[in-house]
XYZ file of C-alpha atoms in Angstrom:
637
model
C 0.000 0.000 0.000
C 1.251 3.489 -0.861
C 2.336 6.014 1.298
C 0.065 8.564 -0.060
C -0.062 12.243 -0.124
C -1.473 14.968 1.725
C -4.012 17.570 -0.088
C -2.398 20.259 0.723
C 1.516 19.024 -0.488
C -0.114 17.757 -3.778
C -2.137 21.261 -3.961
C 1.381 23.094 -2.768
C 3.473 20.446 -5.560
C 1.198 20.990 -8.318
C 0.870 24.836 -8.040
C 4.786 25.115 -7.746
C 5.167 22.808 -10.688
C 2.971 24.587 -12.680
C 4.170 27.935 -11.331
C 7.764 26.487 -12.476
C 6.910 25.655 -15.011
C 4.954 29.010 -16.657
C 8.389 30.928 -14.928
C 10.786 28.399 -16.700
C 8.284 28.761 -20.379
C 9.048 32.621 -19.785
C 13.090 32.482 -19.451
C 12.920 30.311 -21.996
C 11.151 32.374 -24.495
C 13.172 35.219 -23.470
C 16.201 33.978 -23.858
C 15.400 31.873 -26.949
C 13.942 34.959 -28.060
C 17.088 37.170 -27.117
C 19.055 34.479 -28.969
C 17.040 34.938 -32.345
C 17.361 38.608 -32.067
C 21.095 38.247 -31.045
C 21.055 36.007 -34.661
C 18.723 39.041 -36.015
C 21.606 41.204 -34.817
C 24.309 39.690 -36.066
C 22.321 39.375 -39.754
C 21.944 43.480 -39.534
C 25.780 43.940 -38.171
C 26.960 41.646 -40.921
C 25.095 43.749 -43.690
C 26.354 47.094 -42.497
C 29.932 45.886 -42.367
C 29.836 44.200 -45.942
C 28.057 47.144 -47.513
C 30.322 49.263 -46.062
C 33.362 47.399 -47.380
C 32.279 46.658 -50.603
C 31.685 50.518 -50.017
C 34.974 50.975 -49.537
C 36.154 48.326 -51.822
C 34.802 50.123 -54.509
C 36.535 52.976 -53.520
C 39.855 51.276 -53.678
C 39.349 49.720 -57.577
C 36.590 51.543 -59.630
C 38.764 54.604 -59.387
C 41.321 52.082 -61.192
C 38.672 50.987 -63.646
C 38.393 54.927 -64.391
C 41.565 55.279 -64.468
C 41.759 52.593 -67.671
C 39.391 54.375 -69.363
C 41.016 57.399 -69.298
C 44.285 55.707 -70.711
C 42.206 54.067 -73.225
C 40.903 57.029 -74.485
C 44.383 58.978 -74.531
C 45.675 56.261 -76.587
C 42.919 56.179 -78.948
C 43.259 59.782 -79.616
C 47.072 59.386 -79.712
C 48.014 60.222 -76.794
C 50.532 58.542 -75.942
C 52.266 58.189 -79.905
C 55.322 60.020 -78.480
C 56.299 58.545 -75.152
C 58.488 60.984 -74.381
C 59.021 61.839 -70.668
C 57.250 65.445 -70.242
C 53.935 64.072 -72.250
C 53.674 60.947 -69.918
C 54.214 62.925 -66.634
C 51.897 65.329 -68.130
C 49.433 62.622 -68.406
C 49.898 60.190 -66.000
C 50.701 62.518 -62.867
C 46.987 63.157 -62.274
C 46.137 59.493 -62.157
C 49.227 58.876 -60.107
C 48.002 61.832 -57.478
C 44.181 60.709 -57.255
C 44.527 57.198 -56.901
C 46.948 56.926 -54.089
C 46.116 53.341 -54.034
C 48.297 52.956 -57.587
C 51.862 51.659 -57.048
C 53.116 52.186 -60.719
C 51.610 52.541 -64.017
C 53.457 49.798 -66.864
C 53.169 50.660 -70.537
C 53.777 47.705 -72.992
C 54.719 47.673 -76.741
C 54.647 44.901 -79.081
C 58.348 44.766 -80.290
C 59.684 44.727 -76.552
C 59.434 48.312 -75.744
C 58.215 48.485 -71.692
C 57.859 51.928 -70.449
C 56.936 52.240 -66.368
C 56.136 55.249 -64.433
C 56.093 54.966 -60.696
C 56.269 57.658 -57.699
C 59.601 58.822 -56.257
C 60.015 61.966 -53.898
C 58.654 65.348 -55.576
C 57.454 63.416 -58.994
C 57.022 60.198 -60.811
C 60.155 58.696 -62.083
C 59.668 57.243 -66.158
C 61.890 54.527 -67.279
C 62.241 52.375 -70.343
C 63.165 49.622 -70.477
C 63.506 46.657 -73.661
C 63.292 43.957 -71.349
C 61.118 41.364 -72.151
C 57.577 41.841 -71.971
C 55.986 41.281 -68.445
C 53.269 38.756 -67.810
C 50.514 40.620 -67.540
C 51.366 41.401 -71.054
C 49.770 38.496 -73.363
C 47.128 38.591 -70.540
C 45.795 41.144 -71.559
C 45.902 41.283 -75.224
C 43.971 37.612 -75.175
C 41.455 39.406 -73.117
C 41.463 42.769 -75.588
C 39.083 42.425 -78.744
C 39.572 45.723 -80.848
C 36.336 45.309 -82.060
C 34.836 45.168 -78.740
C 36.755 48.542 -77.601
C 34.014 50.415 -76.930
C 32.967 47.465 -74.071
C 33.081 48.636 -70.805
C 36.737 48.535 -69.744
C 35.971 46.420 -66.512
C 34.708 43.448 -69.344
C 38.221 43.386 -70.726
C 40.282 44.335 -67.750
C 43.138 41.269 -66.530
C 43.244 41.418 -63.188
C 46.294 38.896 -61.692
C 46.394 36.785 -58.921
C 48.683 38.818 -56.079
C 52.280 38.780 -57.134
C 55.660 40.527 -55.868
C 55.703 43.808 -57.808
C 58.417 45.378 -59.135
C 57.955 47.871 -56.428
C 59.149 45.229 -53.923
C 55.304 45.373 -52.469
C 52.513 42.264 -52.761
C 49.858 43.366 -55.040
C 47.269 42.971 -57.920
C 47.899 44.340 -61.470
C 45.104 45.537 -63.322
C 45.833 45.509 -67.109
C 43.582 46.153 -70.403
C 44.950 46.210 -74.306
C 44.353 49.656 -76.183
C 43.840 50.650 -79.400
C 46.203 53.712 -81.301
C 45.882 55.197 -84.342
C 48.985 54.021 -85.499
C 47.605 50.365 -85.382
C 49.805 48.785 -82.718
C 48.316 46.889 -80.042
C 50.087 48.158 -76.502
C 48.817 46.989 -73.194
C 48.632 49.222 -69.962
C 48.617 48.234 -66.302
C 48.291 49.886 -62.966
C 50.013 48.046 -59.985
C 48.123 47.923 -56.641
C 49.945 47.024 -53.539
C 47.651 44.832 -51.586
C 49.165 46.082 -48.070
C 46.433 49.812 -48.581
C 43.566 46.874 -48.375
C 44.751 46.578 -44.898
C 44.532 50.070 -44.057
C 40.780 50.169 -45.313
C 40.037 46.805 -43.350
C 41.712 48.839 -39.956
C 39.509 51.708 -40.779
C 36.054 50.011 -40.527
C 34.609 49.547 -36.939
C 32.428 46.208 -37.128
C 32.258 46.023 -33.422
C 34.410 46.487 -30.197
C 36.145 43.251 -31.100
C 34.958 41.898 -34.551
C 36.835 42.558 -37.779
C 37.095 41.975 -41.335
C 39.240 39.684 -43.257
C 39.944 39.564 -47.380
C 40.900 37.037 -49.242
C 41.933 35.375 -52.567
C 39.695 33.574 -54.387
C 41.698 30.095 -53.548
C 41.832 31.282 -49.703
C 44.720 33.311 -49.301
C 44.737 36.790 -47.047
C 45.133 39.848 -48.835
C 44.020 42.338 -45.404
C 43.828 41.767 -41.667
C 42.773 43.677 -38.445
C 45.086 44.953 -36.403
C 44.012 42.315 -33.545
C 46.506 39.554 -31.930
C 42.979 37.304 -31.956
C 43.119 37.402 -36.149
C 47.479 37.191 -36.323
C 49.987 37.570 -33.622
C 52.398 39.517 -35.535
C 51.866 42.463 -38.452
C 49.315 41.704 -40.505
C 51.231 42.365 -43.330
C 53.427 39.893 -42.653
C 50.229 37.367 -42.981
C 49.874 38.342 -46.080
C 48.962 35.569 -48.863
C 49.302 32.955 -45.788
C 46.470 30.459 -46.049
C 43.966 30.425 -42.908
C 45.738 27.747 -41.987
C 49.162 29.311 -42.116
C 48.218 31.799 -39.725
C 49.230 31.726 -35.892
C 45.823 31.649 -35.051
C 42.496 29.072 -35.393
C 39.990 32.124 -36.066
C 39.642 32.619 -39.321
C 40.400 28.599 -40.052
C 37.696 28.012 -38.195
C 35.550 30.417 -39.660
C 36.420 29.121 -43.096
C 35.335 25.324 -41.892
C 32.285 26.403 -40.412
C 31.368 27.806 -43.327
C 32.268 25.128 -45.289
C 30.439 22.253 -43.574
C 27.001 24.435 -42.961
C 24.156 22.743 -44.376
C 22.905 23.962 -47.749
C 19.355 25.308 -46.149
C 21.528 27.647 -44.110
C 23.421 29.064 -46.844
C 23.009 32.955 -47.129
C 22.962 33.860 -43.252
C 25.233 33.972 -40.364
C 27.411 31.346 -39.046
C 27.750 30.509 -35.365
C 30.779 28.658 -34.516
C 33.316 28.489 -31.734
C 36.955 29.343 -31.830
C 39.366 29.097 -28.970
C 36.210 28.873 -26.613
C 34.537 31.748 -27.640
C 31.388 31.961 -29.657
C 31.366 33.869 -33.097
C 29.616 34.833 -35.995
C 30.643 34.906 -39.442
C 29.714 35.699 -43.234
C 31.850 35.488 -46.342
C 30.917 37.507 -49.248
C 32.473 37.724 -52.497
C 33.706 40.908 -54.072
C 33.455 40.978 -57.846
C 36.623 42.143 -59.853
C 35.675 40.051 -63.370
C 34.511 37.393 -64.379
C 37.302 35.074 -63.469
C 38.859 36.962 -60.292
C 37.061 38.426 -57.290
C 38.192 38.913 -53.281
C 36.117 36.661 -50.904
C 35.227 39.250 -47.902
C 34.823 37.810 -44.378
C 32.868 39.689 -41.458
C 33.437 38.030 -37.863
C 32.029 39.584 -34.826
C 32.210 37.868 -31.408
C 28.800 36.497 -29.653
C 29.736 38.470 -26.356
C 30.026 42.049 -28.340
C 26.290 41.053 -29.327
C 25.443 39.665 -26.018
C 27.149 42.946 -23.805
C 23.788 45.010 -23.689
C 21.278 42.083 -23.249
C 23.367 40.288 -20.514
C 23.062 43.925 -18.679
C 18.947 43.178 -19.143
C 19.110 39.739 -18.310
C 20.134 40.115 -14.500
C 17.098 42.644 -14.149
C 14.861 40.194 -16.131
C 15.724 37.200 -14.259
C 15.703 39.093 -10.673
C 11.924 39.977 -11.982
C 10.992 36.862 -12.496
C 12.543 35.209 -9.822
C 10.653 37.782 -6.994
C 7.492 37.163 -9.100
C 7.849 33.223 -9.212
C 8.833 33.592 -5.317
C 5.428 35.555 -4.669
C 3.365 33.406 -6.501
C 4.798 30.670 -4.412
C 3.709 32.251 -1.192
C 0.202 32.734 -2.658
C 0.391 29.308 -3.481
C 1.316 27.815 -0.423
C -1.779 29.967 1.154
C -4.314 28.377 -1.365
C -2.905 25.208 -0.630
C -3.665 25.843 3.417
C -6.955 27.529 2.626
C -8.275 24.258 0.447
C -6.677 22.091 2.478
C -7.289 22.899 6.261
C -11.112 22.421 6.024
C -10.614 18.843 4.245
C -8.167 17.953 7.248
C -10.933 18.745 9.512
C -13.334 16.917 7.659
C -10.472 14.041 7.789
C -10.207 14.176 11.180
C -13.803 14.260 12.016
C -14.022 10.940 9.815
C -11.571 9.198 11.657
C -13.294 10.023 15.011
C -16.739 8.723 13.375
C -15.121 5.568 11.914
C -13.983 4.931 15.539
C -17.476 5.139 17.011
C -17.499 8.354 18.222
C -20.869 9.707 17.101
C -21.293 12.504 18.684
C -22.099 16.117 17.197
C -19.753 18.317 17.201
C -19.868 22.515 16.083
C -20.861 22.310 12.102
C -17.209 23.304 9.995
C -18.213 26.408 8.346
C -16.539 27.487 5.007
C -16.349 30.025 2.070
C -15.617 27.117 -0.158
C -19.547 25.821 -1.782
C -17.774 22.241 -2.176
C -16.307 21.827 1.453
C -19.734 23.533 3.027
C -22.019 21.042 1.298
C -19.237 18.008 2.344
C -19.597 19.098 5.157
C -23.359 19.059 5.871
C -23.109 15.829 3.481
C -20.625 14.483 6.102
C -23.230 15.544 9.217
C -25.812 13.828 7.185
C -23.555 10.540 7.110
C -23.253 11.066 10.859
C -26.895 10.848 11.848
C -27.209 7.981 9.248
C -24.299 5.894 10.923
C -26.158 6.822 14.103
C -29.615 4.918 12.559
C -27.442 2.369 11.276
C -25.878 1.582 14.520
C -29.178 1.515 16.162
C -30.453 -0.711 13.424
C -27.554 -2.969 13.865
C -27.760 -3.377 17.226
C -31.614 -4.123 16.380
C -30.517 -6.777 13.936
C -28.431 -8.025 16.854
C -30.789 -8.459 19.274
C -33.641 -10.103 16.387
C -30.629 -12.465 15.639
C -30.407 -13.614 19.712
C -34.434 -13.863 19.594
C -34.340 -15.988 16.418
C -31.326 -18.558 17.486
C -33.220 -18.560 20.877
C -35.905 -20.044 19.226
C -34.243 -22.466 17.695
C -34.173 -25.658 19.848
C -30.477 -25.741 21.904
C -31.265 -29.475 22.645
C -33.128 -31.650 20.438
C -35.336 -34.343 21.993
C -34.274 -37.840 21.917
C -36.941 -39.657 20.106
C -36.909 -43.708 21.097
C -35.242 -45.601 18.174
C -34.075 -42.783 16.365
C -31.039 -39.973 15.808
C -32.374 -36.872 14.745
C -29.952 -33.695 14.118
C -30.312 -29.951 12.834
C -28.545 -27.444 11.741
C -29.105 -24.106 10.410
C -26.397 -20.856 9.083
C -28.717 -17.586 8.418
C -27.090 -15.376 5.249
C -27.925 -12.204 6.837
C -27.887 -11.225 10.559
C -31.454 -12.778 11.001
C -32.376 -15.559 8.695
C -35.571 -16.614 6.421
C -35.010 -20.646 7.753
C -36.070 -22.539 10.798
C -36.484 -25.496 12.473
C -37.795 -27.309 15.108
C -38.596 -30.499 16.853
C -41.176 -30.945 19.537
C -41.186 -33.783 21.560
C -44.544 -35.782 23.207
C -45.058 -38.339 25.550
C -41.958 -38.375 27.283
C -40.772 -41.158 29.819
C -38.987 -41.125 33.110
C -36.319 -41.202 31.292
C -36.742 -38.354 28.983
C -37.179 -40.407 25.846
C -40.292 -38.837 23.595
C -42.462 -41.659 21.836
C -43.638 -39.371 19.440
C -42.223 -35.713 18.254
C -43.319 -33.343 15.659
C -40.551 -31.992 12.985
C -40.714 -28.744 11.109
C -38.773 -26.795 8.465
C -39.475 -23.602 7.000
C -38.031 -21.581 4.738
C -39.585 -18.107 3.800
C -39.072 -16.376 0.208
C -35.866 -14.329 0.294
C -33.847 -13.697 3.623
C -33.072 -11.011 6.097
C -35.509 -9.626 8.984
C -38.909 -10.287 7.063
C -38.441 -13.710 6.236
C -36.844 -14.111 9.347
C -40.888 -12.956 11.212
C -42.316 -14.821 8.877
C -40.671 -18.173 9.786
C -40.988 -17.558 13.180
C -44.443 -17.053 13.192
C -44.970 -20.593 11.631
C -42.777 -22.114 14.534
C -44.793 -20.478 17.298
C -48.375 -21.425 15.189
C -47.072 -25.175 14.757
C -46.055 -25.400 18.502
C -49.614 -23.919 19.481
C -51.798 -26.274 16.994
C -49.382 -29.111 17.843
C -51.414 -29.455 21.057
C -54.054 -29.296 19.598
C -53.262 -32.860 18.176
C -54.785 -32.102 14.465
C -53.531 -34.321 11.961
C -50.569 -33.157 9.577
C -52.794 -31.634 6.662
C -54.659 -29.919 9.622
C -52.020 -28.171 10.362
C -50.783 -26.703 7.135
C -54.363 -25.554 6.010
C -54.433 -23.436 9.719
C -50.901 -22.305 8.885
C -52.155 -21.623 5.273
C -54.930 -19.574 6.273
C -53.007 -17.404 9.085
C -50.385 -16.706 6.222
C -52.351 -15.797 3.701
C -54.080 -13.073 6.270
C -50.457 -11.997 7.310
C -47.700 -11.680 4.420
C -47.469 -9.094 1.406
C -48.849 -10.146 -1.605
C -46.089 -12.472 -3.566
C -44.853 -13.680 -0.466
C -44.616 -17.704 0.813
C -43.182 -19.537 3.084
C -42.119 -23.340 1.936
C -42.575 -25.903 5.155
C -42.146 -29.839 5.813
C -43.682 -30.788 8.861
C -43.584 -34.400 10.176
C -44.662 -37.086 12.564
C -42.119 -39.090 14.058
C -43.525 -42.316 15.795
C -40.669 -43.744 17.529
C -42.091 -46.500 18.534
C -43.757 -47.917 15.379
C -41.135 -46.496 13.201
C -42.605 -44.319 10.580
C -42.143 -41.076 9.662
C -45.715 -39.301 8.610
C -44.677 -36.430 5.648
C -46.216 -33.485 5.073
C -44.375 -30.664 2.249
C -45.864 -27.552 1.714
C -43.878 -26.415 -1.199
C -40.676 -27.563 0.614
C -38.005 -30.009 -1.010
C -36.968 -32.153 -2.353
C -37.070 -34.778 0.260
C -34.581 -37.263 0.508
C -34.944 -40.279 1.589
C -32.208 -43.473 1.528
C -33.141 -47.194 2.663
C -30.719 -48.922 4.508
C -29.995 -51.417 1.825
C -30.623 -49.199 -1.225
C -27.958 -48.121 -3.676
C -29.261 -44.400 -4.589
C -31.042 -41.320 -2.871
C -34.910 -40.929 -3.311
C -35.716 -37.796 -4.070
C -39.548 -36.893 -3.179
C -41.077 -34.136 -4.416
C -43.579 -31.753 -2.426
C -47.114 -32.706 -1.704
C -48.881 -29.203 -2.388
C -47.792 -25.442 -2.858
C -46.033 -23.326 -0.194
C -48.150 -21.556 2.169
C -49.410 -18.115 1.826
C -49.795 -17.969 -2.203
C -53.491 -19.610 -2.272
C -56.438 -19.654 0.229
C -57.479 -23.268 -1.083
C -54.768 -26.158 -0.501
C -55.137 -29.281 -2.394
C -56.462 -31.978 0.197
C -53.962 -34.608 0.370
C -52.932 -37.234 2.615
C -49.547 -36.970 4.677
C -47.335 -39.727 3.759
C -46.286 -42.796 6.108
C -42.745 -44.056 5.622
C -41.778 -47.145 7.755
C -38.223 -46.537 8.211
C -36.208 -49.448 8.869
C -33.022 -49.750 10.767
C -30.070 -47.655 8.958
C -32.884 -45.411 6.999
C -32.010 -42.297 6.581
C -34.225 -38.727 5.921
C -33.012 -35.682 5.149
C -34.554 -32.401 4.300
C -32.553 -29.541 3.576
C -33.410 -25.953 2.154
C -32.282 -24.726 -1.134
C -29.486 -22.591 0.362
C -27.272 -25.999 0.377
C -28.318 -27.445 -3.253
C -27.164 -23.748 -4.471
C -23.765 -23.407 -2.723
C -20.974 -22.323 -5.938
C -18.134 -23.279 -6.246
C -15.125 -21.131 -7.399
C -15.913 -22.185 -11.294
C -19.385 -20.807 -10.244
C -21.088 -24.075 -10.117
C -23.612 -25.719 -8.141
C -23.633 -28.260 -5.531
C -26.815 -29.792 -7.174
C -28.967 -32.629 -5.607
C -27.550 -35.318 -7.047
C -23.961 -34.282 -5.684
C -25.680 -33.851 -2.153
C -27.387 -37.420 -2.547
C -23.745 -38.618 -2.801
C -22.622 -37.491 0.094
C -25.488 -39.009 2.097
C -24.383 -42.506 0.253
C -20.808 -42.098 1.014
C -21.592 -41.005 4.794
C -25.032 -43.465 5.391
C -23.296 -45.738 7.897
C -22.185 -42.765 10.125
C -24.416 -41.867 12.937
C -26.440 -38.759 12.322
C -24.409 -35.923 14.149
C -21.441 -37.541 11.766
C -23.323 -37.113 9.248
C -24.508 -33.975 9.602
C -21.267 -33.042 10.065
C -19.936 -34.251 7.002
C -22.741 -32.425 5.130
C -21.761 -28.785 6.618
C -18.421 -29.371 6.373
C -18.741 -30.019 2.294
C -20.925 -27.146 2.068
C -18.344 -24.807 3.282
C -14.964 -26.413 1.745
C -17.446 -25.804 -1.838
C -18.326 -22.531 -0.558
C -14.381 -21.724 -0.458
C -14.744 -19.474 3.015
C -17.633 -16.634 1.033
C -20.596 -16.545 2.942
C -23.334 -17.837 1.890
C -25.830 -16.482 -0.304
C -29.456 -17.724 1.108
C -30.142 -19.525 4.266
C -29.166 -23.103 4.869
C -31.204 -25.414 7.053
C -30.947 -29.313 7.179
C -32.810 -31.919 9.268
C -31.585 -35.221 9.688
C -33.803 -38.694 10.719
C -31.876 -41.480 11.461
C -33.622 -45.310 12.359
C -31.306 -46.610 14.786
């Protein structure tokens, strides 16, 4: 058996719980929801910074792009047909002092002829060279169609992979054939040292400790932040390192995050640790042509997003903790408010189911449900009261009715006769009795009347109704009126006395002990079962007319004389044995009874009797029984 619980822990539990449980659904959302705007956040951060250098980007090579265009059209108009020193500085110096991102501008002849103009202190220094042509050269003449000149420059515009410039510096060279009047097909080229990237990475503020990185196409850093967390050294010394050449595992790890993100998350932020700190990351890329771009990569760290909403949190969770506490208190004062009424009503149920009836002041309460359990409970009071009194009634009708009942059954010369009877209820709707007559000086009756009755049903009705027929036979038994006599005056007082529908079955007998036979009489009562000394099965005789109290009018017939001989047995038992179940829910049955009188005929008839009850209840399995069982047993000695 369980422990149990108390009303007012489970009301206290299940209020907490749910209190809990709404508290822990509100962090929850909050701080999932912080987290999605945190993700929000780092979407809008991310956009700003990339805008802002592609911004910047374009800054640092449309003006280069211009600048092409500008050369292109000088040499189409023959600009540049001389090449002698005061026309190119004339030309070039401009483009040189605008565009302080171009390292040298490289003029290319076929034939060999290499002209390059780059800055020096106070000017530009020109010189020629017939070296052989550069790289960049044939580049850009595969890429230059003379009947596409008037394409946008940036269509036909080489643009190398980083290199070692003849400037000493890393950088990209931009290059784009031209078209002169004189037919030839030079090439032009601005150099771009890579380290002024750098310097326009440094200038853009992401956030108090992100940064931007740029790289090649194939993964190699072109710019760095100034920030020991991105390189340990000068970033220009990290220059075209791969990510993971660098002395650090952030932007490796940015690169592999973004490289094994599922396809569906393609096109917003990463989130991805590095070094034990949480980051976010997106890589852009930066168009240059069709075949060459920069890949641009914005990482901010989660606690630069998290710094003004872990200020709110503290405030947010202190809220909700004082609130949660509160609610707490109010809940353990519902719980004592429902509960201290039922423990009352507990208590007072424990002192009724201990027999302590008496009244005590009514429990008053605001609750409807306790106030009517209450007056329900005062109600089961006063009822257990009636009860008792009713019980102790029952009591008392039970001692009345076994009083009745003979407590020593007269010896009757040359017989054994035995009873027995087990009510189902308190008071039962069976009875019995045997009246002795003409005694001797030595007790011994000659004669002695039997009688068993059984009324319909059982309880404290029946139980009247049987005992009415015992005191009626013992009256008209001195009156000495033959057997069928007496069941038409029993008959007639019955009829008078019970409810409609209701009977009461009886045997009575005449036992003549010294002639030896048994005179019958059954009023509805049987079957009757009688066994001859030397026979090898039960008789079973059926009643002689109906039970008394159903119809004014018997049928007249004769009481039946059996000469019993020595060893002859009669029994007569009420239905409440033939219908004792066993635990398959079956019957005892007469036949099954009728064998135990064969098996048992040559015991006397208290061992026999005996044997009867005891198979009744081994059947019966220890349940009580369901209707009264009575059995008489006559015995020739």
């Amino acid at each position: 058996m369980s422990s149990g619980i108390s009303i007012r822990r489970h009301l206290l539990r299940s209020q907490v719980v749910v209190i809990l449980l709404l508290g822990g659904g509100i962090l929850a959302t909050t701080f999932v929801g912080a987290r999605s705007a945190v993700e929000s956040l780092s979407r809008s951060i991310i956009d700003r910074a990339t805008s802002q250098i592609e911004s910047e980007l374009h800054r640092f090579f449309d003006p280069v792009r211009q600048s092409l265009l500008l050369i292109r059209q000088w040499a189409a108009g023959g600009g540049f047909e001389a090449l002698n020193d005061p026309l190119l500085e004339g030309l070039l110096a401009p483009v040189m002092a605008e565009n302080p991102q171009i390292d040298a501008i490289g003029y290319a002849i076929p034939g060999g002829t290499r002209v390059r103009v780059s800055r020096r202190a106070g000017g530009l220094e020109i010189r020629r060279t017939r070296e052989p042509l550069p790289a960049w050269y044939p580049l850009a003449l595969e890429r230059f169609d003379a009947d596409q000149a008037s394409q946008p420059v940036a269509a036909q515009t080489l643009w190398t992979q980083p290199y070692l410039l003849d400037s000493g510096h890393l950088g990209f060279t931009a290059a784009v054939g031209l078209v002169t009047p004189s037919g030839d097909h030079p090439a032009v080229a601005l150099d771009l040292p890579v380290e002024d990237l750098s310097a326009f990475v440094r200038g853009i503020e992401v956030t108090k400790g992100g940064g931007i990185a740029i790289m090649t196409d194939d993964g190699r850093v072109l710019a760095l932040p100034d920030d020991p967390r991105y390189w340990t050294g000068r970033p220009e010394e990290a220059l075209l390192l791969t990510p993971s050449e660098l002395r650090t595992r952030l932007v490796q790890d940015a690169v592999d995050a973004f490289a094994n993100r599922p396809a569906a998350e393609r096109g917003t932020p990463v989130r991805f640790l590095s070094g034990g700190e949480l980051w976010w990351s997106e890589v852009r890329r930066f168009v240059l042509a069709d075949d060459r771009g920069v890949l641009v990569a914005v990482l901010i760290p989660n606690a630069d997003l998290w710094a003004d909403r872990t200020r709110l949190r503290l405030p947010i969770l202190a809220l909700t903790l004082a609130v949660l506490g509160g609610a707490i208190v109010h809940a353990y004062g519902s719980a004592r408010r429902f509960s201290r009424p039922i423990e009352a009503l507990v208590r007072e149920s424990d002192r009724i189911s201990q027999g302590d009836l008496e009244p005590r002041p009514a429990l008053e309460s605001s609750l409807i449900e306790v106030d009517r359990l209450s007056r329900a409970h005062e109600r089961m009071r006063r009822g257990l009261l009636s009860l008792m009194k009713l019980e102790r009634d029952l009591q008392l009708a039970r001692q009345i009715q076994q009083s009745t009942l003979p407590s020593v059954l007269p010896e009757v010369e040359g017989f054994e006769v035995e009873a027995w009877n087990r009510p189902a209820d308190a008071t039962g709707g069976d009875t019995y009795d045997v009246i002795g007559l003409g005694p001797d000086d030595a007790g011994v009756f000659a004669t002695a009347f039997l009688l068993v009755a059984d009324a319909s049903g059982h309880g404290m009705g029946p139980a009247l109704s049987v005992t009415q027929v015992r005191a009626m036979l013992r009256m008209a038994v001195r009156l000495r009126d033959d057997l069928q006599g007496l069941a038409s005056h029993l008959n007639d007082q019955l009829c008078s006395d019970l409810p409609e529908g209701q009977f009461v079955t009886a045997w009575l007998a005449r036992l003549d002990g010294r002639s030896g036979v048994l005179t019958s009489f059954s009023a509805g009562q049987g079957p009757l079962l009688y066994l001859p000394a030397g026979a090898d099965r039960v008789q079973i005789r059926a009643a002689d007319v109906p039970p008394l109290g159903l119809f004014r009018d018997l049928p007249e017939r004769s009481a039946v004389p059996i000469s019993m001989g020595s060893g002859d047995l009669f029994v007569v038992a009420s239905d409440g044995c033939f219908e004792v179940l066993d635990d398959a829910g079956k019957e005892l049955g007469y036949q099954r009874f009728g064998d135990l009188l064969l098996h048992s005929r040559h015991l006397t008839a208290a061992a026999i009797l005996e044997t009867l009850t005891a198979a009744l209840s081994e059947r019966a399995g220890g349940r009580a029984p369901a209707d009264d069982q009575t059995i008489v047993i006559v015995k020739r000695s």
